[in-house]
Amino acid sequence: MIIVETPRLVLRELTPNDVGALAEILGDPAVMEFSTNGPCTEDDTRKFIDWCLESYREHGFGQWGVADSSSGAIIGFCGLSQVDLNGVQEVEVAYRLARAAWNQGLASEAAAAALAYGFSQCHFDSVIAIIANRHIVSARVAEKVGMKIDTYTKYRDWDVGIYRKHLEVDLRIS
């Protein structure tokens, strides 16, 4: 099922048919350098997709496949997940793209679409991004989509910045 389309991307629910293409991306050590889980095997990717499918059923959202709109090829994932951050339930936006998709503004395009969906369709008050302090590129993506640093903490033994974006409410009176 298609969740949202942007000028260059389609965010859609992942399916078991995506295991091979996504495993190739998530198995790349450069793509997974800042993942607390490290590079994924095909079995890890299958479990990740199963987790996404469960999230779609349980919450109505999850990590979605990011496909190139012209070819339909999966180039990564981006979406929204429930996460426990220091005992508090939060909604996190996350993104991982194949190296061939880097430096084109695609992560920002996908993250902006996921955030817009979260605010308009899921009615979240705020969404966070958990970013390793050393991951300057990911921090730049978060800032580009309007997220601001909220705090610094530890997450799965990593030093991370918590970026947050709040629902923007138009307070103008007509």
PDB file of C-alpha atoms in Angstrom:
ATOM      1  CA  MET A   1       0.000   0.000   0.000  1.00  0.00           C
ATOM      2  CA  ILE A   2       1.299   3.437  -0.944  1.00  0.00           C
ATOM      3  CA  ILE A   3       1.545   5.805   2.026  1.00  0.00           C
ATOM      4  CA  VAL A   4       2.727   8.990   0.350  1.00  0.00           C
ATOM      5  CA  GLU A   5       4.301  10.120  -2.909  1.00  0.00           C
ATOM      6  CA  THR A   6       6.808  12.931  -3.330  1.00  0.00           C
ATOM      7  CA  PRO A   7       8.229  14.334  -6.566  1.00  0.00           C
ATOM      8  CA  ARG A   8      10.939  11.636  -6.674  1.00  0.00           C
ATOM      9  CA  LEU A   9       9.880   8.978  -4.175  1.00  0.00           C
ATOM     10  CA  VAL A  10       7.130   6.615  -3.145  1.00  0.00           C
ATOM     11  CA  LEU A  11       6.878   5.636   0.523  1.00  0.00           C
ATOM     12  CA  ARG A  12       4.997   2.362   0.729  1.00  0.00           C
ATOM     13  CA  GLU A  13       4.463  -0.533   3.063  1.00  0.00           C
ATOM     14  CA  LEU A  14       7.232  -3.097   2.906  1.00  0.00           C
ATOM     15  CA  THR A  15       6.364  -6.667   1.909  1.00  0.00           C
ATOM     16  CA  PRO A  16       8.207  -9.986   2.199  1.00  0.00           C
ATOM     17  CA  ASN A  17       9.097  -9.549  -1.496  1.00  0.00           C
ATOM     18  CA  ASP A  18      11.375  -6.635  -0.475  1.00  0.00           C
ATOM     19  CA  VAL A  19      13.731  -8.798   1.609  1.00  0.00           C
ATOM     20  CA  GLY A  20      16.384  -9.278  -1.102  1.00  0.00           C
ATOM     21  CA  ALA A  21      16.640  -5.650  -2.230  1.00  0.00           C
ATOM     22  CA  LEU A  22      16.478  -4.257   1.298  1.00  0.00           C
ATOM     23  CA  ALA A  23      18.973  -6.837   2.637  1.00  0.00           C
ATOM     24  CA  GLU A  24      21.483  -5.676   0.045  1.00  0.00           C
ATOM     25  CA  ILE A  25      21.128  -2.093   1.325  1.00  0.00           C
ATOM     26  CA  LEU A  26      21.034  -2.929   5.042  1.00  0.00           C
ATOM     27  CA  GLY A  27      23.955  -5.328   4.689  1.00  0.00           C
ATOM     28  CA  ASP A  28      26.225  -2.483   3.539  1.00  0.00           C
ATOM     29  CA  PRO A  29      28.530  -1.516   6.446  1.00  0.00           C
ATOM     30  CA  ALA A  30      28.670   2.107   5.230  1.00  0.00           C
ATOM     31  CA  VAL A  31      24.858   2.406   5.246  1.00  0.00           C
ATOM     32  CA  MET A  32      24.677   0.820   8.702  1.00  0.00           C
ATOM     33  CA  GLU A  33      27.688   2.576  10.255  1.00  0.00           C
ATOM     34  CA  PHE A  34      25.484   4.552  12.641  1.00  0.00           C
ATOM     35  CA  SER A  35      22.916   1.824  13.329  1.00  0.00           C
ATOM     36  CA  THR A  36      23.030   0.383  16.835  1.00  0.00           C
ATOM     37  CA  ASN A  37      22.289  -3.001  15.213  1.00  0.00           C
ATOM     38  CA  GLY A  38      25.105  -2.879  12.647  1.00  0.00           C
ATOM     39  CA  PRO A  39      24.888  -4.442   9.171  1.00  0.00           C
ATOM     40  CA  CYS A  40      21.953  -6.803   8.623  1.00  0.00           C
ATOM     41  CA  THR A  41      21.867 -10.286   7.163  1.00  0.00           C
ATOM     42  CA  GLU A  42      19.004 -11.411   4.953  1.00  0.00           C
ATOM     43  CA  ASP A  43      17.441 -13.082   8.000  1.00  0.00           C
ATOM     44  CA  ASP A  44      17.805  -9.844  10.018  1.00  0.00           C
ATOM     45  CA  THR A  45      16.110  -7.977   7.171  1.00  0.00           C
ATOM     46  CA  ARG A  46      13.265 -10.508   7.080  1.00  0.00           C
ATOM     47  CA  LYS A  47      12.755  -9.991  10.837  1.00  0.00           C
ATOM     48  CA  PHE A  48      12.856  -6.209  10.347  1.00  0.00           C
ATOM     49  CA  ILE A  49      10.156  -6.416   7.667  1.00  0.00           C
ATOM     50  CA  ASP A  50       8.056  -8.681   9.916  1.00  0.00           C
ATOM     51  CA  TRP A  51       8.413  -6.057  12.677  1.00  0.00           C
ATOM     52  CA  CYS A  52       7.303  -3.361  10.207  1.00  0.00           C
ATOM     53  CA  LEU A  53       4.262  -5.420   9.159  1.00  0.00           C
ATOM     54  CA  GLU A  54       3.294  -5.841  12.817  1.00  0.00           C
ATOM     55  CA  SER A  55       3.673  -2.083  13.366  1.00  0.00           C
ATOM     56  CA  TYR A  56       1.390  -1.347  10.400  1.00  0.00           C
ATOM     57  CA  ARG A  57      -1.273  -3.650  11.894  1.00  0.00           C
ATOM     58  CA  GLU A  58      -0.860  -2.483  15.480  1.00  0.00           C
ATOM     59  CA  HIS A  59      -0.239   1.262  15.065  1.00  0.00           C
ATOM     60  CA  GLY A  60      -1.231   2.145  11.504  1.00  0.00           C
ATOM     61  CA  PHE A  61       2.307   3.312  10.721  1.00  0.00           C
ATOM     62  CA  GLY A  62       5.860   1.993  10.679  1.00  0.00           C
ATOM     63  CA  GLN A  63       9.042   2.057   8.677  1.00  0.00           C
ATOM     64  CA  TRP A  64       8.091   2.146   5.003  1.00  0.00           C
ATOM     65  CA  GLY A  65       9.972   1.181   1.900  1.00  0.00           C
ATOM     66  CA  VAL A  66      11.373   4.116  -0.042  1.00  0.00           C
ATOM     67  CA  ALA A  67      11.123   3.491  -3.761  1.00  0.00           C
ATOM     68  CA  ASP A  68      12.374   5.551  -6.663  1.00  0.00           C
ATOM     69  CA  SER A  69       9.206   6.884  -8.297  1.00  0.00           C
ATOM     70  CA  SER A  70      10.442   6.389 -11.858  1.00  0.00           C
ATOM     71  CA  SER A  71      11.827   2.833 -11.544  1.00  0.00           C
ATOM     72  CA  GLY A  72       9.924   1.526  -8.516  1.00  0.00           C
ATOM     73  CA  ALA A  73      13.201   0.152  -7.113  1.00  0.00           C
ATOM     74  CA  ILE A  74      13.589   0.081  -3.322  1.00  0.00           C
ATOM     75  CA  ILE A  75      16.383   2.456  -2.302  1.00  0.00           C
ATOM     76  CA  GLY A  76      15.932   2.209   1.487  1.00  0.00           C
ATOM     77  CA  PHE A  77      13.407   2.792   4.202  1.00  0.00           C
ATOM     78  CA  CYS A  78      11.962   5.756   6.059  1.00  0.00           C
ATOM     79  CA  GLY A  79       9.063   6.000   8.440  1.00  0.00           C
ATOM     80  CA  LEU A  80       7.734   6.285  11.946  1.00  0.00           C
ATOM     81  CA  SER A  81       8.212   3.894  14.877  1.00  0.00           C
ATOM     82  CA  GLN A  82       7.225   3.648  18.503  1.00  0.00           C
ATOM     83  CA  VAL A  83      10.364   3.814  20.641  1.00  0.00           C
ATOM     84  CA  ASP A  84      11.048   3.733  24.371  1.00  0.00           C
ATOM     85  CA  LEU A  85      13.469   6.541  25.166  1.00  0.00           C
ATOM     86  CA  ASN A  86      14.578   6.531  28.787  1.00  0.00           C
ATOM     87  CA  GLY A  87      11.226   5.115  29.914  1.00  0.00           C
ATOM     88  CA  VAL A  88       9.115   7.487  27.800  1.00  0.00           C
ATOM     89  CA  GLN A  89       7.162   6.307  24.736  1.00  0.00           C
ATOM     90  CA  GLU A  90       7.995   8.481  21.738  1.00  0.00           C
ATOM     91  CA  VAL A  91       7.468   8.334  17.991  1.00  0.00           C
ATOM     92  CA  GLU A  92      10.704   8.356  16.019  1.00  0.00           C
ATOM     93  CA  VAL A  93      11.347   9.160  12.377  1.00  0.00           C
ATOM     94  CA  ALA A  94      14.168   7.059  10.939  1.00  0.00           C
ATOM     95  CA  TYR A  95      15.748   6.739   7.514  1.00  0.00           C
ATOM     96  CA  ARG A  96      18.337   4.579   5.764  1.00  0.00           C
ATOM     97  CA  LEU A  97      19.127   4.872   2.074  1.00  0.00           C
ATOM     98  CA  ALA A  98      21.408   2.965  -0.270  1.00  0.00           C
ATOM     99  CA  ARG A  99      24.756   4.639  -0.910  1.00  0.00           C
ATOM    100  CA  ALA A 100      23.757   5.302  -4.528  1.00  0.00           C
ATOM    101  CA  ALA A 101      20.937   7.523  -3.176  1.00  0.00           C
ATOM    102  CA  TRP A 102      23.158   9.661  -0.935  1.00  0.00           C
ATOM    103  CA  ASN A 103      23.840  13.380  -1.464  1.00  0.00           C
ATOM    104  CA  GLN A 104      20.720  14.009  -3.553  1.00  0.00           C
ATOM    105  CA  GLY A 105      18.349  15.338  -0.884  1.00  0.00           C
ATOM    106  CA  LEU A 106      16.341  12.103  -0.934  1.00  0.00           C
ATOM    107  CA  ALA A 107      16.618  11.411   2.816  1.00  0.00           C
ATOM    108  CA  SER A 108      15.251  14.888   3.551  1.00  0.00           C
ATOM    109  CA  GLU A 109      12.477  14.407   0.990  1.00  0.00           C
ATOM    110  CA  ALA A 110      11.486  11.062   2.529  1.00  0.00           C
ATOM    111  CA  ALA A 111      11.756  12.291   6.140  1.00  0.00           C
ATOM    112  CA  ALA A 112       9.675  15.393   5.394  1.00  0.00           C
ATOM    113  CA  ALA A 113       6.969  13.200   3.853  1.00  0.00           C
ATOM    114  CA  ALA A 114       7.002  10.804   6.822  1.00  0.00           C
ATOM    115  CA  LEU A 115       6.750  13.711   9.288  1.00  0.00           C
ATOM    116  CA  ALA A 116       3.896  15.301   7.342  1.00  0.00           C
ATOM    117  CA  TYR A 117       2.057  11.971   7.417  1.00  0.00           C
ATOM    118  CA  GLY A 118       2.671  11.609  11.151  1.00  0.00           C
ATOM    119  CA  PHE A 119       1.277  15.043  11.930  1.00  0.00           C
ATOM    120  CA  SER A 120      -1.633  15.060   9.471  1.00  0.00           C
ATOM    121  CA  GLN A 121      -2.773  11.418   9.517  1.00  0.00           C
ATOM    122  CA  CYS A 122      -1.613  10.111  12.908  1.00  0.00           C
ATOM    123  CA  HIS A 123      -2.115  13.409  14.764  1.00  0.00           C
ATOM    124  CA  PHE A 124       1.180  13.269  16.666  1.00  0.00           C
ATOM    125  CA  ASP A 125       2.086  16.283  18.792  1.00  0.00           C
ATOM    126  CA  SER A 126       5.796  15.708  18.254  1.00  0.00           C
ATOM    127  CA  VAL A 127       8.221  13.315  16.581  1.00  0.00           C
ATOM    128  CA  ILE A 128      11.857  12.694  17.481  1.00  0.00           C
ATOM    129  CA  ALA A 129      14.954  11.507  15.650  1.00  0.00           C
ATOM    130  CA  ILE A 130      17.664   9.657  17.570  1.00  0.00           C
ATOM    131  CA  ILE A 131      20.996  10.509  15.953  1.00  0.00           C
ATOM    132  CA  ALA A 132      24.507   9.454  16.931  1.00  0.00           C
ATOM    133  CA  ASN A 133      26.480  12.549  17.884  1.00  0.00           C
ATOM    134  CA  ARG A 134      29.094  11.703  15.241  1.00  0.00           C
ATOM    135  CA  HIS A 135      26.509  11.373  12.452  1.00  0.00           C
ATOM    136  CA  ILE A 136      26.691  14.910  11.086  1.00  0.00           C
ATOM    137  CA  VAL A 137      24.930  14.075   7.809  1.00  0.00           C
ATOM    138  CA  SER A 138      21.878  12.612   9.559  1.00  0.00           C
ATOM    139  CA  ALA A 139      21.732  15.602  11.898  1.00  0.00           C
ATOM    140  CA  ARG A 140      21.734  17.851   8.841  1.00  0.00           C
ATOM    141  CA  VAL A 141      18.774  15.892   7.398  1.00  0.00           C
ATOM    142  CA  ALA A 142      16.852  16.321  10.672  1.00  0.00           C
ATOM    143  CA  GLU A 143      17.557  20.054  10.735  1.00  0.00           C
ATOM    144  CA  LYS A 144      16.592  20.405   7.064  1.00  0.00           C
ATOM    145  CA  VAL A 145      13.115  19.006   7.832  1.00  0.00           C
ATOM    146  CA  GLY A 146      12.615  21.399  10.738  1.00  0.00           C
ATOM    147  CA  MET A 147      13.791  19.304  13.681  1.00  0.00           C
ATOM    148  CA  LYS A 148      15.756  20.958  16.457  1.00  0.00           C
ATOM    149  CA  ILE A 149      18.065  19.458  19.053  1.00  0.00           C
ATOM    150  CA  ASP A 150      16.059  18.727  22.195  1.00  0.00           C
ATOM    151  CA  THR A 151      18.608  16.979  24.407  1.00  0.00           C
ATOM    152  CA  TYR A 152      21.614  14.678  24.470  1.00  0.00           C
ATOM    153  CA  THR A 153      21.490  11.243  26.083  1.00  0.00           C
ATOM    154  CA  LYS A 154      22.600   7.631  25.798  1.00  0.00           C
ATOM    155  CA  TYR A 155      20.628   5.215  23.658  1.00  0.00           C
ATOM    156  CA  ARG A 156      21.712   1.572  23.436  1.00  0.00           C
ATOM    157  CA  ASP A 157      25.112   2.645  24.786  1.00  0.00           C
ATOM    158  CA  TRP A 158      25.556   5.280  22.076  1.00  0.00           C
ATOM    159  CA  ASP A 159      25.967   9.010  22.706  1.00  0.00           C
ATOM    160  CA  VAL A 160      23.073  10.533  20.775  1.00  0.00           C
ATOM    161  CA  GLY A 161      21.278  13.767  20.128  1.00  0.00           C
ATOM    162  CA  ILE A 162      17.499  13.759  20.336  1.00  0.00           C
ATOM    163  CA  TYR A 163      16.050  15.994  17.655  1.00  0.00           C
ATOM    164  CA  ARG A 164      12.384  16.943  17.899  1.00  0.00           C
ATOM    165  CA  LYS A 165       9.763  18.529  15.734  1.00  0.00           C
ATOM    166  CA  HIS A 166       6.436  19.654  17.157  1.00  0.00           C
ATOM    167  CA  LEU A 167       3.147  19.838  15.319  1.00  0.00           C
ATOM    168  CA  GLU A 168       2.946  23.258  13.738  1.00  0.00           C
ATOM    169  CA  VAL A 169      -0.383  24.802  14.550  1.00  0.00           C
ATOM    170  CA  ASP A 170      -1.550  27.727  12.479  1.00  0.00           C
ATOM    171  CA  LEU A 171      -2.796  30.275  15.028  1.00  0.00           C
ATOM    172  CA  ARG A 172      -3.818  32.924  12.517  1.00  0.00           C
ATOM    173  CA  ILE A 173      -7.399  34.102  12.869  1.00  0.00           C
ATOM    174  CA  SER A 174      -9.302  34.440   9.619  1.00  0.00           C
TER     175      SER A 174
END
